[in-house]
GROMACS .gro file of C-alpha atoms in nm:
model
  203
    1UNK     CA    1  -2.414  -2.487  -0.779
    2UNK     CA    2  -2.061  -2.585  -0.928
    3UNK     CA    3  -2.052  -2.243  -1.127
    4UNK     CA    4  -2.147  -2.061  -0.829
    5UNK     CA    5  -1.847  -2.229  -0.618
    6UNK     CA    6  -1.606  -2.201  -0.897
    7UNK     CA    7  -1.695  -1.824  -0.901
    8UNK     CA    8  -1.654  -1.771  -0.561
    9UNK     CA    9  -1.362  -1.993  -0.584
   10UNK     CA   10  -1.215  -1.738  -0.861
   11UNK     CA   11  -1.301  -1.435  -0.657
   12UNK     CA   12  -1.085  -1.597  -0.361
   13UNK     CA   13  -0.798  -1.582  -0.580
   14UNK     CA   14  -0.834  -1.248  -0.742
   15UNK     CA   15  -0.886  -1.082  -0.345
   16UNK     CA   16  -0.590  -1.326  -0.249
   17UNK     CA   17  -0.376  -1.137  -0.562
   18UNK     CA   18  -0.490  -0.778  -0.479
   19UNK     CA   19  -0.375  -0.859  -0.139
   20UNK     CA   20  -0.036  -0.995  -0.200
   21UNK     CA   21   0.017  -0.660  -0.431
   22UNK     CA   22  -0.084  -0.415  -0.153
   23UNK     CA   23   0.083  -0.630   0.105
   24UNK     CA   24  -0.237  -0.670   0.313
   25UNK     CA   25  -0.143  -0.969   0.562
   26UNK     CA   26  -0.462  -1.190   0.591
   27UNK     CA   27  -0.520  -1.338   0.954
   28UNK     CA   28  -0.842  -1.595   1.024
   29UNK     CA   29  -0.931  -1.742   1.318
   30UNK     CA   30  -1.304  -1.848   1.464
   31UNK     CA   31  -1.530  -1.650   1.684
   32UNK     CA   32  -1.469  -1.862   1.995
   33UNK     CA   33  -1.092  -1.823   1.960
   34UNK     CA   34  -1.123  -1.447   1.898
   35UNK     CA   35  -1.042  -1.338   2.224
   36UNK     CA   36  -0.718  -1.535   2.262
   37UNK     CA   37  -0.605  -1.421   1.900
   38UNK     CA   38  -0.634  -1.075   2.005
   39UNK     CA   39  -0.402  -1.107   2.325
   40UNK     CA   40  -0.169  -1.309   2.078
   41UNK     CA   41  -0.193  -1.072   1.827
   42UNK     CA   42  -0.258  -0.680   1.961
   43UNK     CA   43  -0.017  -0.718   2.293
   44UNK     CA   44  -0.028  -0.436   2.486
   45UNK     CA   45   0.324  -0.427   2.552
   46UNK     CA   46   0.482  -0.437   2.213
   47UNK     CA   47   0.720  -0.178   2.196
   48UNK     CA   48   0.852  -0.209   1.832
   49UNK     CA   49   0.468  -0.279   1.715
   50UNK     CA   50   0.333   0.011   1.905
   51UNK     CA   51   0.596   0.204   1.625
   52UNK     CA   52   0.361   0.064   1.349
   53UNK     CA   53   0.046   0.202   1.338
   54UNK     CA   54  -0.232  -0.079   1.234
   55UNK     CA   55  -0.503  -0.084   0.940
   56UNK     CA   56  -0.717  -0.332   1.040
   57UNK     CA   57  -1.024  -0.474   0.853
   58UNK     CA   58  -1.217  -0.738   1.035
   59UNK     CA   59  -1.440  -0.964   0.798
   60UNK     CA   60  -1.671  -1.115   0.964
   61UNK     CA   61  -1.909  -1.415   0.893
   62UNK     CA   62  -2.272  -1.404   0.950
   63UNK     CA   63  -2.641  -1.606   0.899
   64UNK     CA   64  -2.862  -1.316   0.685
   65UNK     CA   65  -2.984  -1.170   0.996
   66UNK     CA   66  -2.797  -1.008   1.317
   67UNK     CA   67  -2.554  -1.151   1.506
   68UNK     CA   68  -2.676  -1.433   1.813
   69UNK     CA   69  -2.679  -1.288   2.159
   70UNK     CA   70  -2.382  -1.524   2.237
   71UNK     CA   71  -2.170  -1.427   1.955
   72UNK     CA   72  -2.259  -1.061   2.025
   73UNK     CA   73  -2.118  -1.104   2.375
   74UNK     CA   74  -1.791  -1.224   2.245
   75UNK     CA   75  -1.742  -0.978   1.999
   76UNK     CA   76  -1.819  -0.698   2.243
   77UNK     CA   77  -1.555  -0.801   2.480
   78UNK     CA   78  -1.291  -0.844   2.239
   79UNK     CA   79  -1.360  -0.478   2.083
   80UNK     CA   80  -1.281  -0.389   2.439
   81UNK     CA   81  -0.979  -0.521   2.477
   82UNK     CA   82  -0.857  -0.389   2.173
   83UNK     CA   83  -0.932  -0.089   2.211
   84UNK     CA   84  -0.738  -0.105   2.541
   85UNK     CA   85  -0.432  -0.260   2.322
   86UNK     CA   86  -0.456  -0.007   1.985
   87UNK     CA   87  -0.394   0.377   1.995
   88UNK     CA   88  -0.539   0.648   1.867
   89UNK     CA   89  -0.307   0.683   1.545
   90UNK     CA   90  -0.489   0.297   1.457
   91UNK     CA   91  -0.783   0.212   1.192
   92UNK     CA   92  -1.039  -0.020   1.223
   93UNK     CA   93  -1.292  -0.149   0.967
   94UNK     CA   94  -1.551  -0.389   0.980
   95UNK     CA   95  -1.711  -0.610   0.715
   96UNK     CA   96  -1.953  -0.858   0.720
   97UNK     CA   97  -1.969  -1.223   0.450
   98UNK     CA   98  -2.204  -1.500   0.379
   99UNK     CA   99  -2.546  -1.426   0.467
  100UNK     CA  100  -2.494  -1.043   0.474
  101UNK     CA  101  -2.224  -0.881   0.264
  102UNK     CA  102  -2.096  -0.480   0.322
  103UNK     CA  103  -1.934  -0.264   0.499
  104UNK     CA  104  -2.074  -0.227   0.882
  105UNK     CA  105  -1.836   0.025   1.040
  106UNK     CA  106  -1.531   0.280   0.784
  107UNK     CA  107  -1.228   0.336   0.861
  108UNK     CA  108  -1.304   0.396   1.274
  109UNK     CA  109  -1.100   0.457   1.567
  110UNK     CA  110  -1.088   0.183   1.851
  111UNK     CA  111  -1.087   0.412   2.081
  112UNK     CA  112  -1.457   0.489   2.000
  113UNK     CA  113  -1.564   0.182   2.192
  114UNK     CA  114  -1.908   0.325   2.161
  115UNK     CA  115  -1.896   0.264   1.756
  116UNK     CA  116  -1.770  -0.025   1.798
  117UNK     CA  117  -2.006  -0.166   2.033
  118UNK     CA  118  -2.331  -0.039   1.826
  119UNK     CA  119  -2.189  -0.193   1.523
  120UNK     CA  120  -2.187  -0.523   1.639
  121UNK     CA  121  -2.514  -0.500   1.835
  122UNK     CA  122  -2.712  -0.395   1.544
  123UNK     CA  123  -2.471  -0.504   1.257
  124UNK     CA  124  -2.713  -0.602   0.987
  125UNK     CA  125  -2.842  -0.174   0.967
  126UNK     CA  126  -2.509  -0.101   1.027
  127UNK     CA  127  -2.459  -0.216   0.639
  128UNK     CA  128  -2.586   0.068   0.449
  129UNK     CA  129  -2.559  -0.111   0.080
  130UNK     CA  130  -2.530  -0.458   0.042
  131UNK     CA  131  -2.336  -0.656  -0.231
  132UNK     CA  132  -2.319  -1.051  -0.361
  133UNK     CA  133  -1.950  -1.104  -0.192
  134UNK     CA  134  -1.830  -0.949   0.113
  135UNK     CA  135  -1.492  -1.063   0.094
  136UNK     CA  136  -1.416  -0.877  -0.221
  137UNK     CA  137  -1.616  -0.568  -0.062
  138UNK     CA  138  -1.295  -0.622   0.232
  139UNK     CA  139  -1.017  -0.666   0.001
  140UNK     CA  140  -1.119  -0.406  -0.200
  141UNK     CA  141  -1.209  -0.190   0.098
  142UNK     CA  142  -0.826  -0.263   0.255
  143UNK     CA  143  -0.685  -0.198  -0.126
  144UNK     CA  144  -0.822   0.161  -0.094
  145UNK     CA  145  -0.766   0.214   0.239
  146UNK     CA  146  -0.433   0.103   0.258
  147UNK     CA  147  -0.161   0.283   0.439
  148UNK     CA  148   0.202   0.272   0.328
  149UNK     CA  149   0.303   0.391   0.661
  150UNK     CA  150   0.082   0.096   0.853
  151UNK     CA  151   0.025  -0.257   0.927
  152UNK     CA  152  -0.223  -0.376   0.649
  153UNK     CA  153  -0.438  -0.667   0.739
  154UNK     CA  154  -0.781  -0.808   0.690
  155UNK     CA  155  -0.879  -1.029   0.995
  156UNK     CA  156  -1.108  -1.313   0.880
  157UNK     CA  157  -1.372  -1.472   1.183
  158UNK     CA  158  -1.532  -1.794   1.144
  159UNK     CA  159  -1.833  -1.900   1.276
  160UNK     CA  160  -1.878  -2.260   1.222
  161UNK     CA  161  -2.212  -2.202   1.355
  162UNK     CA  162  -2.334  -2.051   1.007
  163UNK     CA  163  -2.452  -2.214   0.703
  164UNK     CA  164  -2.254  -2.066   0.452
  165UNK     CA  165  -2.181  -2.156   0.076
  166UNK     CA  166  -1.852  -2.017   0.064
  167UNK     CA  167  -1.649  -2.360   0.139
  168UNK     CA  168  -1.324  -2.275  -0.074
  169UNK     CA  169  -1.240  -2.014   0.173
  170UNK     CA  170  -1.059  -2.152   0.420
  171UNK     CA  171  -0.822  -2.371   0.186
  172UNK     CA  172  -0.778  -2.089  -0.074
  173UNK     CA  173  -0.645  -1.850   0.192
  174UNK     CA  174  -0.417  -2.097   0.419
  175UNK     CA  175  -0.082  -2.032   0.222
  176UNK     CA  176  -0.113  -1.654   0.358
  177UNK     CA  177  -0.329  -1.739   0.733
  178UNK     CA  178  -0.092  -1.742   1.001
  179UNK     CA  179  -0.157  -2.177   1.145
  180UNK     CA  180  -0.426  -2.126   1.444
  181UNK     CA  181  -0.302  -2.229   1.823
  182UNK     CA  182  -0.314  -2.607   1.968
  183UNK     CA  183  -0.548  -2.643   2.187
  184UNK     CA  184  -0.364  -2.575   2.464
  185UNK     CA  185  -0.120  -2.333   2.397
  186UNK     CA  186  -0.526  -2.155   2.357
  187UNK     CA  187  -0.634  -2.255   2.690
  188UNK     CA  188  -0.286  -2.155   2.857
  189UNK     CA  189  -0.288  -1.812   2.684
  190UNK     CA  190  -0.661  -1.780   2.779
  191UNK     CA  191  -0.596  -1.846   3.137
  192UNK     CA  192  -0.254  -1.620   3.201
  193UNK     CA  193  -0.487  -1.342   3.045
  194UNK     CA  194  -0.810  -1.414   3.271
  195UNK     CA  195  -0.749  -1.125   3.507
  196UNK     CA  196  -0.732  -0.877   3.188
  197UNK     CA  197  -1.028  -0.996   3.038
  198UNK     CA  198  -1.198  -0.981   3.340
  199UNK     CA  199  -1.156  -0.632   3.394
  200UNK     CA  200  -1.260  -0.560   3.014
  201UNK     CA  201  -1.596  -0.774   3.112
  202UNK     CA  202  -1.637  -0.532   3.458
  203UNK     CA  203  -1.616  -0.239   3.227
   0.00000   0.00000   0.00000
């Protein structure tokens, strides 16, 4: 079990270095504050980021099967408001970690909601081959991706609702994870933004 953690441990650090080299940002936050990141994150009304177009891989913890209905219903309504917040000239990836490790959805517009959407519904056949570590599949996916003329980032979610192994993570990235929100700076954010996620939810 130690080897196992010390090789994940290692792997941490050799994604962490490919990262720093490509200047990939790395981002994590959990599934329940996921919605709030994104308004934080992706505002609409950023003039001098709407300049920069975005590369954006989202690495996403799972169990070894498909995503729970609740965390499905999360995830679909913060696609949607992305997509309403990233243009055309914008790049998302998805890639799943823990109990299933790959690539779900390549290099994909958000404006393709519909992609989006069946990704995360039916994630786990979304993953065409699977691998030991998904993390390095998302580094090394965002190394050979990457776009000198764009925003580089991989977006790590938590779900502290899955067993996972992988308990270095979180501690191995934080020099290079923007800190997460108090509690209710969340809550604020969450509420001045209720009527736009409410339209997102209508849609």
């Amino acid at each position: 079990m130690k080897s196992l953690q010390f090789f994940i441990l290692m792997m941490l650090l050799i994604t962490s270095s490919i990262a720093q080299e490509k200047n990939i940002e790395t981002l994590s936050v959990s599934v329940e504050n996921l919605i709030p990141f994104i308004v934080e994150n992706y505002s609409a009304s950023d003039e001098e980021n709407e300049l920069e177009a975005k590369n954006i891989t989202f690495l996403i913890q799972t169990s070894s099967g498909d995503l729970s209905s609740e965390d499905k219903v999360i995830f679909k309504y913060a696609f949607k408001l992305l997509s309403q917040r990233l243009s055309e000239d914008d790049i998302i990836s998805i890639v799943a970690y823990s109990g299933l490790n790959g690539l779900a959805l390549d290099s994909t517009s958000p404006k393709d909601t519909k992609k989006l959407l069946h990704t995360i519904e039916n994630l786990k056949v979304s993953i065409k081959e699977f691998h030991p570590d998904g993390i390095d599949i998302a580094y090394a996916h965002a190394k050979e991706n990457f776009d000198d003329e764009a925003h580089n980032s991989v977006v790590m979610i938590r779900n502290p609702n899955v067993s996972t192994i992988v308990t270095e993570t979180e501690a191995t990235e934080a020099s290079s994870i923007k800190p997460k929100a108090k509690n209710n700076a969340v809550l604020l954010t969450a509420i001045t933004l209720l009527p736009e996620i409410l339209a997102v939810i209508k849609n």
